[in-house]
Amino acid sequence: MAELAGAGRAVWLTDPLVGDRFAAVTALAPAKSMGSRRRLVDLTLLPTAQGLGIETATDDLRVSVQGDLVRMTRPSGLSLSRPTDSLQAAAAQAGAPRRAPYAALILATWADTGEAEFGARRRQLQAEAAREAAESEDNPRAPVEARLALTRFLIGTGLHHEAIGALNALVVAAPAMASEPEVRGLRGAARAAIGRQNEALADFSGSALANDPSAAVWRGYIAVQQSDWATARQSFAQGARAIDQFPPVWRARFGTAHALAALETGDLTAARSLLAYVFSQNPPAADQLGARLIQARMFELEGQTDRALAVYQAVARAPLDGLSTPARLGAIRLRMAGGDLTPTQAAAELEPLRWRWRGDAVELEVIRSLGGIYLSQGRYREALDALRGAGTRFSSLPQSSELQQDLAQAFRSLFLEGAADGLQPVQALALFYDFRELTPVGADGDDMVRRLARRLIDVDLLGPAAELLQHQVENRLDGVAQAQIATDLAAVYLMNRQPEQALRAIWATRTTLLPNALNAERRAVEARALMELGRYDHALEILGSDQSVPAREVRADLHWRRLDYGAAAATYEALLGERWRDASTPLTAAEETRLIRAGVGYSLAREPAPLARLSERYAGFIEGARSSGACASPWRGRDRTRAPRTSPPWRRAQTPSPVGSPP
């Protein structure tokens, strides 16, 4: 794209003699010229006195004028020259490792030392590379072939750390080499070989290696290390034509990785063929054991548990922890499934493996197995500690999400599905506090906290229950959920004789658009708190005309507190409703309490007619009542009941109720 003040239009011209195509772009004043020839890959800008002259050998170059901008494009894009084209060419030293056909390909000939020994060959290549590097300090266009030859030799002989250092030094000296496909391919291969997977992926992700089959093979190998099985199989398929050009040891490693990916995706036939290919390469002992480990897993999936166990036990004897640890894990799993190991014995064998090999998916699998055993034994703290400790260190692995699911499910089963009901309430509370961050957000989390608070309330641990609910209200909830938990919190404060705290919990969570039932419950709790503070009129004002059951219960207790026994008794009787019609079902504890209070209230108010009505309606319930004597006493001898001596009006608020305050 070029800028031309007052550009007009582009006109194409063709030389009738040689057929060259030209585009002339006219321009208006002031003068805008091209002072020198500028040659690009697809076009050449000619020197002009006014406007632009464009020469091209292509047939699809397009020139368009948009205001002062002249755009030159091709349907497939303009070609750019490589940044390393400016480097001087240099012939490779005789016998030096040559460039491979693919950028990330390792050739078996790179490790050849010729007639010299390894040390002498390495010193020779290093001397040539040092000489070349010294010349490049004054000449940024100096060749790089000697340094690349040294890098190929280092990678071919397995000195991957040294190769990475040599390549990094090359890029520092010649920054244009950072985009060279061979440099990125060799450095990515060296990084992948030593386990620097993310750095290797960064090298292989460049567009220069997008269609390189050797880079696809390495991407598949890295995907297996990261447990991305589908990507691994796809990448290995893309690089299939390059695998056989690698040295036998790398062919075996790639085949083993591909077989594992096939197993994990359920393709046992492909896994079997790939393992046969691996064994045909006659790899070193360590690589053979790695392939045998995959073979044992294949036997296990095929149901050949005896063969799988034999292979696992054989590999487990190897002095290589990276192979013996997963083999021991597989053997323990099969022995426990077959009944040869109890869960306690299996846990005792898994615990050392947890510390023997660390840092990859094998450790995650050991911890998941150990956590599952601990949960089945009721050792909840050990299980949660093990699962939580591993989940924070392997967030990049897919198995980490499965472990987090195990951890969340374990916590859910404890506090939402009743697994922790066998623990003492204090133990359950301590376990919950230690792993509070696992509490799920939403309705399940609210239900979990309320269940635990209910257990604490049952054993009169009101303070810890209030703290638990208070944390939910202040840190985790809002809206309707916050209002609901705050209502429960206020009720706990009332049970703990802290009406001021109950009012604060209600007032701090006021909001609009709450469900009617929740609003009624909150009004009742607020009115009861005010009643406990002696603010009876304010409590009645809060209740207003609310006729819900909670409001009527509080209103009855308010009448009782104010010594208005007749009104209290009438309210208690109204709460019983038509219950007297069903004498076949015994009264509940709450119904008995209402009946007793109604009878005592009518008796204290000297209202014999309602008392007789109660006696007539509920006489059939007395025999089966929990407190039959208390139910019958209000109307026994009601004719002998005398009016109680009342206190003066100014002392009435301090006079205790004859039968105590209502609950």
XYZ file of C-alpha atoms in Angstrom:
663
model
C 0.000 0.000 0.000
C 1.373 3.449 -0.988
C 0.188 6.982 -0.207
C -0.165 9.386 -3.138
C -1.599 12.884 -2.574
C -4.468 13.576 -4.920
C -4.330 10.163 -6.590
C -6.475 9.783 -9.645
C -6.885 6.355 -11.197
C -4.832 3.326 -12.219
C -4.328 2.522 -15.913
C -2.868 -0.805 -17.061
C -0.458 -0.842 -20.014
C 1.216 -3.743 -21.833
C 4.503 -3.592 -23.711
C 3.612 -4.868 -27.218
C 7.119 -6.199 -27.813
C 7.992 -8.177 -24.659
C 4.567 -8.415 -23.016
C 5.489 -6.733 -19.702
C 2.533 -5.309 -17.767
C 2.637 -1.853 -16.231
C 0.204 0.114 -14.117
C 0.310 3.884 -14.164
C -1.372 5.757 -11.307
C -1.937 9.428 -12.049
C -1.797 12.109 -9.390
C -2.700 15.767 -8.990
C -0.519 18.546 -7.625
C 1.468 18.980 -5.503
C 4.143 16.830 -7.038
C 4.511 13.315 -5.604
C 7.210 11.193 -7.205
C 9.102 7.939 -6.668
C 12.804 8.796 -6.571
C 14.303 5.318 -6.862
C 13.414 1.834 -7.974
C 11.973 -0.405 -5.260
C 11.936 -4.084 -6.065
C 9.607 -6.495 -4.252
C 8.851 -10.158 -4.897
C 5.660 -9.636 -6.889
C 6.157 -6.121 -8.249
C 8.610 -3.300 -8.827
C 7.928 0.394 -8.189
C 9.561 2.393 -10.981
C 11.221 5.837 -10.612
C 8.714 8.541 -11.620
C 8.438 12.310 -11.723
C 4.752 12.309 -10.851
C 2.451 9.471 -9.731
C 3.334 5.781 -9.517
C 4.625 3.323 -12.068
C 4.204 -0.351 -11.196
C 5.795 -3.224 -13.112
C 4.761 -6.837 -12.428
C 5.288 -10.261 -13.927
C 2.118 -11.680 -12.378
C -1.268 -11.811 -14.044
C -3.440 -11.330 -10.946
C -1.961 -8.210 -9.346
C -4.707 -5.714 -8.557
C -4.195 -1.974 -8.142
C -6.973 0.140 -6.634
C -7.128 3.810 -5.691
C -9.018 4.928 -2.581
C -8.552 8.627 -1.956
C -4.842 9.209 -1.370
C -4.140 5.470 -0.879
C -3.037 3.118 -3.632
C -3.537 -0.544 -2.734
C -1.671 -3.364 -4.483
C -3.011 -6.831 -3.715
C -3.238 -10.396 -5.022
C -6.079 -12.893 -4.318
C -3.675 -15.185 -2.441
C -1.724 -12.327 -0.852
C 1.585 -10.740 -1.771
C 4.750 -12.778 -1.282
C 7.356 -11.646 1.219
C 11.030 -12.502 1.159
C 12.365 -14.427 4.150
C 14.231 -12.290 6.700
C 17.190 -14.682 6.445
C 17.629 -14.198 2.689
C 20.045 -11.370 3.404
C 22.421 -13.724 5.229
C 25.464 -14.738 3.275
C 25.444 -18.306 2.047
C 28.172 -20.619 3.230
C 29.062 -24.121 2.233
C 28.731 -26.713 4.969
C 31.907 -28.173 6.357
C 32.769 -31.561 4.953
C 31.139 -34.270 7.068
C 29.124 -31.800 9.144
C 25.481 -32.679 9.905
C 23.343 -31.587 6.959
C 19.906 -29.958 6.958
C 17.008 -32.414 7.237
C 14.187 -32.504 4.681
C 11.786 -31.214 7.337
C 12.379 -28.435 9.840
C 11.749 -30.487 13.012
C 13.149 -33.781 11.765
C 16.043 -35.476 13.583
C 18.301 -37.576 11.340
C 20.201 -40.616 12.549
C 23.319 -39.413 10.677
C 23.594 -36.345 12.916
C 25.093 -38.482 15.679
C 27.863 -39.879 13.457
C 31.334 -38.896 14.594
C 33.179 -40.330 11.624
C 36.668 -41.600 12.369
C 37.080 -39.279 15.364
C 35.794 -39.950 18.834
C 32.824 -38.083 20.251
C 34.833 -35.502 22.198
C 37.076 -34.638 19.266
C 34.123 -34.338 16.889
C 32.286 -32.053 19.278
C 35.316 -29.814 19.807
C 35.784 -29.525 16.059
C 32.207 -28.413 15.461
C 32.351 -26.020 18.411
C 35.517 -24.410 17.050
C 33.889 -23.840 13.648
C 30.785 -22.391 15.318
C 32.876 -20.102 17.548
C 34.822 -18.795 14.559
C 31.602 -18.097 12.685
C 30.070 -16.366 15.705
C 33.168 -14.166 16.121
C 32.919 -13.032 12.493
C 29.235 -12.248 12.849
C 29.896 -9.650 15.579
C 31.061 -7.165 12.933
C 28.929 -8.520 10.113
C 25.227 -9.150 10.873
C 24.926 -10.787 7.439
C 27.507 -13.449 8.265
C 26.510 -17.097 7.585
C 25.103 -19.367 10.308
C 25.691 -22.808 8.806
C 28.462 -23.816 11.226
C 26.339 -22.960 14.260
C 23.376 -24.879 12.852
C 25.655 -27.858 12.179
C 26.755 -27.858 15.829
C 23.106 -27.694 16.939
C 22.167 -30.667 14.762
C 25.040 -32.693 16.203
C 24.010 -31.859 19.787
C 20.380 -32.843 19.160
C 21.389 -36.011 17.315
C 23.537 -37.131 20.258
C 20.857 -36.334 22.865
C 22.480 -33.170 24.290
C 19.237 -31.230 24.145
C 19.995 -28.663 26.847
C 23.224 -27.697 25.074
C 21.374 -27.495 21.759
C 18.812 -25.091 23.209
C 21.613 -22.877 24.491
C 23.336 -22.837 21.101
C 20.093 -21.929 19.306
C 19.268 -19.172 21.768
C 22.735 -17.690 21.287
C 22.241 -17.858 17.509
C 18.951 -15.954 17.749
C 20.561 -13.282 19.935
C 23.348 -12.791 17.378
C 21.011 -12.907 14.352
C 17.445 -11.968 15.412
C 16.118 -12.725 11.938
C 16.780 -16.425 12.624
C 13.981 -16.476 15.229
C 11.466 -16.947 12.397
C 13.550 -19.495 10.489
C 11.599 -22.808 10.306
C 14.650 -24.976 11.035
C 15.609 -22.956 14.107
C 12.094 -23.138 15.518
C 11.779 -26.811 14.626
C 15.111 -27.849 16.173
C 14.578 -25.824 19.324
C 11.022 -27.150 19.692
C 12.263 -30.725 19.302
C 14.979 -30.209 21.923
C 12.517 -28.629 24.352
C 9.961 -31.392 23.869
C 12.633 -34.046 24.414
C 13.482 -32.656 27.884
C 9.874 -32.080 28.954
C 9.487 -28.339 28.342
C 6.152 -28.887 26.657
C 4.726 -25.361 26.696
C 7.938 -23.826 25.375
C 8.079 -26.446 22.633
C 4.488 -25.725 21.623
C 5.375 -22.043 21.328
C 8.077 -22.961 18.804
C 5.829 -25.305 16.837
C 2.880 -22.903 16.753
C 4.452 -20.592 14.179
C 2.905 -20.367 10.735
C 6.208 -21.498 9.187
C 5.680 -24.967 10.720
C 1.914 -25.183 10.323
C 2.103 -27.692 7.459
C 5.386 -29.342 8.401
C 4.782 -33.099 9.029
C 7.738 -33.416 11.413
C 6.354 -30.579 13.564
C 2.969 -32.345 13.566
C 4.647 -35.469 14.989
C 6.124 -33.439 17.840
C 2.796 -31.753 18.502
C 1.220 -35.191 18.826
C 3.952 -36.292 21.221
C 3.397 -33.184 23.370
C -0.377 -33.671 23.322
C 0.094 -37.152 24.818
C 2.191 -35.689 27.645
C -0.652 -33.249 28.285
C -3.325 -36.004 28.055
C -5.009 -34.393 25.040
C -5.735 -37.676 23.313
C -7.871 -36.483 20.402
C -5.357 -33.806 19.395
C -2.538 -36.336 19.701
C -4.145 -38.797 17.297
C -4.936 -36.045 14.803
C -1.377 -34.681 14.911
C 0.207 -38.123 14.535
C -1.975 -38.734 11.483
C -0.830 -35.427 9.955
C 2.820 -36.333 10.464
C 2.625 -39.985 9.419
C 4.873 -39.527 6.347
C 7.700 -38.102 8.455
C 7.806 -40.611 11.344
C 9.825 -43.268 9.516
C 12.600 -40.735 8.789
C 13.341 -40.263 12.513
C 15.965 -42.434 14.261
C 14.647 -45.799 15.597
C 14.621 -44.615 19.220
C 12.331 -41.719 18.379
C 10.172 -43.892 16.153
C 9.649 -46.159 19.169
C 8.824 -43.241 21.478
C 6.365 -41.727 19.042
C 4.753 -45.131 18.480
C 4.379 -45.683 22.232
C 2.798 -42.264 22.674
C 0.452 -42.882 19.740
C -0.538 -46.285 21.183
C -1.423 -44.658 24.508
C -3.576 -42.072 22.725
C -5.312 -44.877 20.816
C -6.004 -46.742 24.078
C -7.458 -43.665 25.741
C -9.761 -43.072 22.771
C -10.929 -46.701 22.766
C -9.157 -47.855 19.576
C -7.604 -51.116 20.815
C -6.898 -52.393 17.294
C -4.754 -49.369 16.453
C -3.005 -49.609 19.820
C -2.101 -53.244 19.186
C -0.655 -52.435 15.740
C 1.311 -49.480 17.069
C 2.835 -51.553 19.874
C 3.939 -54.164 17.341
C 5.575 -51.343 15.352
C 7.371 -50.141 18.499
C 8.796 -53.561 19.326
C 9.983 -53.963 15.729
C 12.275 -50.938 16.167
C 14.335 -52.760 18.834
C 14.368 -49.700 21.123
C 16.514 -49.339 24.272
C 15.415 -51.147 27.441
C 13.750 -48.118 29.023
C 11.631 -47.463 25.926
C 10.700 -51.149 25.719
C 9.475 -51.055 29.324
C 7.410 -47.967 28.523
C 5.760 -49.854 25.660
C 5.168 -52.882 27.932
C 3.386 -50.608 30.386
C 1.003 -49.528 27.630
C 0.587 -53.188 26.660
C -0.419 -54.072 30.233
C -3.037 -51.339 30.117
C -4.330 -52.801 26.853
C -4.571 -56.277 28.440
C -6.504 -54.752 31.342
C -9.006 -53.099 29.008
C -9.421 -56.362 27.110
C -10.263 -58.194 30.343
C -7.023 -60.212 30.467
C -6.356 -59.243 34.067
C -3.891 -62.053 34.783
C -1.631 -61.080 31.864
C -1.975 -57.408 32.750
C -1.031 -58.042 36.385
C 2.012 -60.096 35.354
C 3.276 -57.312 33.071
C 2.594 -54.644 35.704
C 4.543 -56.570 38.325
C 7.446 -57.141 35.916
C 7.701 -53.442 34.993
C 7.328 -52.450 38.661
C 10.690 -54.124 39.388
C 12.511 -51.731 37.042
C 14.906 -49.257 38.705
C 13.175 -46.375 36.891
C 10.647 -44.557 39.062
C 8.906 -43.011 36.052
C 7.950 -46.518 34.893
C 7.769 -48.495 38.144
C 5.358 -46.051 39.821
C 2.514 -46.333 37.270
C 3.180 -50.092 37.082
C 2.798 -50.433 40.857
C -0.384 -48.360 40.700
C -1.848 -50.644 38.032
C -0.906 -53.756 40.010
C -2.471 -52.388 43.219
C -5.642 -51.517 41.345
C -5.965 -55.031 39.890
C -5.111 -56.775 43.162
C -7.673 -54.740 45.080
C -10.327 -55.436 42.427
C -9.513 -59.143 42.648
C -9.765 -59.217 46.434
C -6.061 -59.855 47.049
C -5.707 -56.496 48.816
C -8.025 -54.905 51.345
C -8.622 -51.140 51.059
C -6.446 -50.588 54.132
C -3.570 -52.564 52.620
C -4.000 -50.790 49.276
C -3.883 -47.387 50.993
C -0.706 -48.414 52.831
C 0.945 -49.286 49.495
C -0.335 -46.197 47.679
C 0.820 -43.714 50.316
C 4.575 -44.154 49.509
C 3.845 -43.896 45.776
C 2.325 -40.487 46.418
C 5.802 -39.187 47.283
C 7.907 -41.460 45.083
C 7.004 -39.903 41.723
C 5.686 -36.362 41.422
C 4.840 -33.768 38.843
C 2.664 -35.380 36.173
C -0.541 -37.311 35.510
C 0.819 -40.393 37.299
C 0.831 -38.550 40.624
C -2.700 -37.322 39.979
C -3.898 -40.892 39.367
C -2.220 -42.115 42.568
C -3.847 -39.352 44.593
C -7.278 -39.956 43.073
C -7.043 -43.659 43.921
C -5.866 -42.897 47.455
C -8.599 -40.308 47.975
C -11.269 -42.755 46.846
C -10.048 -45.385 49.322
C -9.969 -42.878 52.187
C -13.523 -41.786 51.412
C -14.753 -45.388 51.361
C -13.172 -45.888 54.805
C -14.711 -42.744 56.287
C -11.318 -41.022 56.576
C -12.750 -37.798 55.226
C -10.053 -35.384 56.342
C -7.231 -37.461 54.840
C -9.180 -37.785 51.584
C -9.913 -34.079 51.272
C -6.346 -33.138 52.213
C -4.906 -35.437 49.552
C -7.273 -34.342 46.809
C -6.978 -30.637 47.558
C -3.184 -30.700 47.767
C -2.819 -32.125 44.262
C -5.480 -30.073 42.526
C -3.627 -26.777 42.936
C -0.421 -28.010 41.280
C -1.682 -29.566 38.051
C -4.199 -27.064 36.759
C -2.887 -27.431 33.179
C -3.632 -31.170 32.966
C -7.084 -32.410 31.913
C -7.036 -34.898 34.813
C -6.917 -31.918 37.175
C -10.523 -31.044 36.331
C -11.536 -34.643 37.108
C -9.723 -34.436 40.436
C -11.521 -31.173 41.226
C -14.800 -32.923 40.440
C -13.828 -35.726 42.838
C -13.048 -33.148 45.513
C -16.298 -31.268 45.003
C -18.313 -34.497 44.985
C -16.629 -35.679 48.176
C -17.485 -32.408 49.923
C -21.036 -32.558 48.567
C -21.545 -36.126 49.769
C -20.331 -35.119 53.226
C -22.459 -32.068 53.828
C -25.309 -32.383 51.363
C -25.950 -36.112 51.057
C -25.491 -37.030 54.716
C -22.115 -38.788 54.675
C -20.924 -36.581 57.558
C -23.956 -37.362 59.726
C -21.927 -40.024 61.506
C -19.409 -37.436 62.676
C -19.796 -35.497 65.877
C -21.205 -32.004 65.170
C -17.994 -30.352 66.337
C -15.931 -32.604 64.049
C -18.232 -31.864 61.125
C -17.946 -28.135 61.824
C -14.130 -28.281 61.957
C -14.042 -30.238 58.692
C -16.341 -27.715 57.045
C -14.285 -24.727 58.193
C -11.022 -26.298 56.974
C -12.461 -26.847 53.490
C -14.940 -23.984 53.343
C -13.724 -22.879 49.889
C -15.302 -26.041 48.423
C -18.816 -24.881 49.326
C -20.717 -24.659 46.027
C -22.299 -21.382 45.026
C -26.069 -21.335 44.750
C -28.905 -23.336 46.217
C -26.773 -26.392 46.973
C -24.302 -24.333 48.978
C -27.109 -22.662 50.927
C -28.696 -26.007 51.695
C -25.327 -27.410 52.787
C -24.742 -24.599 55.277
C -28.282 -24.790 56.634
C -27.977 -28.543 57.178
C -24.757 -28.102 59.129
C -26.211 -25.207 61.121
C -29.246 -27.328 61.954
C -26.989 -30.058 63.346
C -25.200 -27.505 65.507
C -28.500 -26.114 66.753
C -29.671 -29.607 67.709
C -26.764 -29.877 70.159
C -27.192 -26.280 71.375
C -24.066 -24.980 69.619
C -25.833 -21.754 68.739
C -22.727 -19.557 68.572
C -20.918 -21.620 65.901
C -24.187 -21.999 63.981
C -24.617 -18.221 63.947
C -21.020 -17.700 62.765
C -21.555 -20.175 59.945
C -24.694 -18.439 58.724
C -23.171 -14.995 59.205
C -20.288 -15.881 56.885
C -22.757 -16.927 54.200
C -24.738 -13.703 54.549
C -21.715 -11.398 54.442
C -19.483 -13.104 51.879
C -21.315 -15.478 49.590
C -24.934 -14.483 49.004
C -27.131 -11.675 47.800
C -30.754 -11.099 46.887
C -33.386 -13.640 47.900
C -30.847 -16.261 49.016
C -29.163 -13.764 51.329
C -32.522 -12.735 52.810
C -33.461 -16.368 53.469
C -30.192 -17.237 55.243
C -30.344 -13.956 57.190
C -33.800 -14.965 58.425
C -32.420 -18.272 59.657
C -29.536 -16.384 61.277
C -31.970 -14.086 63.095
C -33.886 -17.117 64.393
C -30.635 -18.575 65.766
C -29.854 -15.277 67.494
C -33.310 -15.353 69.082
C -32.737 -18.857 70.385
C -29.427 -17.632 71.802
C -31.235 -14.710 73.532
C -29.656 -12.065 71.311
C -32.629 -10.094 69.950
C -30.501 -7.070 69.031
C -28.343 -9.235 66.727
C -31.487 -10.748 65.241
C -32.802 -7.292 64.347
C -29.468 -6.333 62.778
C -29.529 -9.464 60.620
C -33.060 -8.665 59.406
C -32.535 -4.951 58.854
C -29.182 -5.379 57.062
C -30.710 -7.644 54.396
C -33.877 -5.786 53.519
C -34.658 -5.929 49.836
C -37.613 -5.703 47.498
C -39.413 -8.376 45.506
C -39.069 -11.142 48.071
C -41.532 -14.052 47.986
C -44.635 -13.544 50.115
C -43.880 -16.534 52.334
C -40.364 -15.236 53.045
C -41.670 -11.760 53.785
C -44.139 -13.220 56.284
C -41.396 -15.235 57.961
C -39.121 -12.180 58.225
C -41.939 -10.077 59.721
C -42.583 -12.744 62.317
C -38.911 -12.977 63.299
C -38.558 -9.202 63.480
C -41.718 -8.900 65.609
C -40.517 -11.643 67.969
C -37.167 -9.871 68.400
C -38.962 -6.625 69.229
C -41.159 -8.531 71.664
C -38.071 -9.890 73.422
C -36.909 -6.290 73.832
C -40.272 -5.294 75.372
C -41.379 -3.205 72.389
C -44.827 -4.793 72.165
C -46.620 -2.016 70.306
C -43.874 -1.810 67.703
C -44.042 -5.584 67.261
C -47.804 -5.479 66.678
C -47.289 -2.658 64.207
C -44.806 -4.778 62.282
C -47.281 -7.657 62.093
C -50.072 -5.383 60.944
C -52.891 -7.352 59.351
C -50.711 -10.336 58.498
C -52.732 -13.506 59.121
C -50.069 -16.047 58.254
C -49.395 -18.797 60.765
C -46.003 -17.363 61.920
C -47.553 -13.927 62.407
C -50.512 -15.306 64.369
C -48.168 -17.303 66.627
C -46.134 -14.195 67.412
C -49.317 -12.177 67.927
C -50.572 -14.767 70.431
C -47.261 -14.640 72.320
C -47.446 -10.849 72.345
C -50.899 -10.950 73.941
C -49.572 -13.385 76.521
C -46.612 -11.159 77.316
C -48.969 -8.220 77.795
C -51.089 -10.346 80.176
C -54.042 -10.177 77.802
C -54.796 -13.851 78.378
C -58.202 -13.865 76.726
C -56.906 -12.517 73.416
C -53.924 -14.861 73.597
C -56.155 -17.864 74.254
C -58.477 -16.934 71.386
C -55.484 -16.692 69.033
C -54.099 -20.048 70.159
C -57.509 -21.652 69.628
C -57.764 -20.072 66.180
C -54.381 -21.565 65.297
C -55.786 -25.014 66.133
C -58.585 -24.393 63.629
C -60.724 -27.423 62.891
C -58.226 -29.832 64.359
C -60.809 -31.103 66.883
C -62.785 -32.784 64.093
C -60.076 -35.439 63.507
C -59.803 -37.245 66.838
C -58.281 -40.346 65.223
C -54.873 -38.638 64.850
C -53.005 -37.649 68.025
C -52.046 -34.041 68.504
C -48.545 -32.969 67.571
C -46.265 -31.329 70.118
C -47.000 -27.860 68.686
C -50.753 -28.510 68.740
C -50.606 -29.699 72.356
C -48.758 -26.502 73.321
C -51.426 -24.362 71.650
C -54.210 -26.322 73.345
C -52.632 -25.978 76.804
C -52.023 -22.254 76.344
C -55.561 -21.709 75.090
C -56.996 -23.510 78.124
C -54.738 -21.725 80.620
C -55.461 -18.385 78.964
C -59.231 -18.807 79.134
C -58.908 -19.978 82.742
C -56.799 -16.967 83.751
C -59.168 -14.637 81.900
C -62.147 -16.235 83.713
C -63.982 -17.078 80.497
C -65.834 -20.319 81.252
C -67.736 -20.576 77.967
C -64.662 -20.849 75.708
C -63.082 -23.137 78.306
C -66.118 -25.422 78.152
C -65.943 -25.399 74.386
C -62.347 -26.535 74.476
C -63.217 -29.263 76.959
C -66.018 -30.527 74.777
C -64.041 -30.476 71.533
C -60.704 -31.832 72.708
C -61.676 -34.247 75.458
C -61.099 -37.153 73.081
C -57.452 -36.160 72.568
C -56.433 -36.107 76.237
C -55.883 -39.820 76.696
C -53.402 -40.097 73.797
C -51.634 -36.803 74.440
C -47.955 -36.597 75.369
C -48.823 -34.396 78.364
C -52.296 -35.612 79.166
C -52.308 -34.064 82.637
C -51.355 -30.652 81.349
C -53.980 -30.839 78.619
C -56.740 -31.720 81.117
C -55.764 -29.362 83.953
C -57.076 -26.046 82.545
C -60.713 -27.143 82.619
C -60.624 -29.425 85.663
C -62.218 -27.619 88.536
C -62.755 -24.553 86.358
C -65.659 -23.467 88.617
C -63.204 -23.135 91.522
C -60.808 -20.951 89.523
C -60.476 -17.514 91.026
C -59.342 -14.439 89.228
C -55.635 -13.812 89.727
C -54.533 -10.778 91.627
C -53.182 -8.411 89.045
C -50.370 -5.976 89.511
C -50.785 -2.231 89.178
C -50.697 -1.012 85.582
C -47.287 0.599 86.005
C -45.744 -2.717 87.124
C -47.561 -5.023 84.812
C -44.782 -5.163 82.239
C -42.375 -6.471 84.869
C -44.748 -9.108 86.229
C -43.712 -12.621 85.153
C -46.290 -14.738 83.412
C -47.944 -17.337 85.677
C -47.008 -20.115 83.270
C -43.789 -18.689 81.909
C -42.948 -17.021 78.645
C -43.864 -18.790 75.443
C -41.029 -20.350 73.474
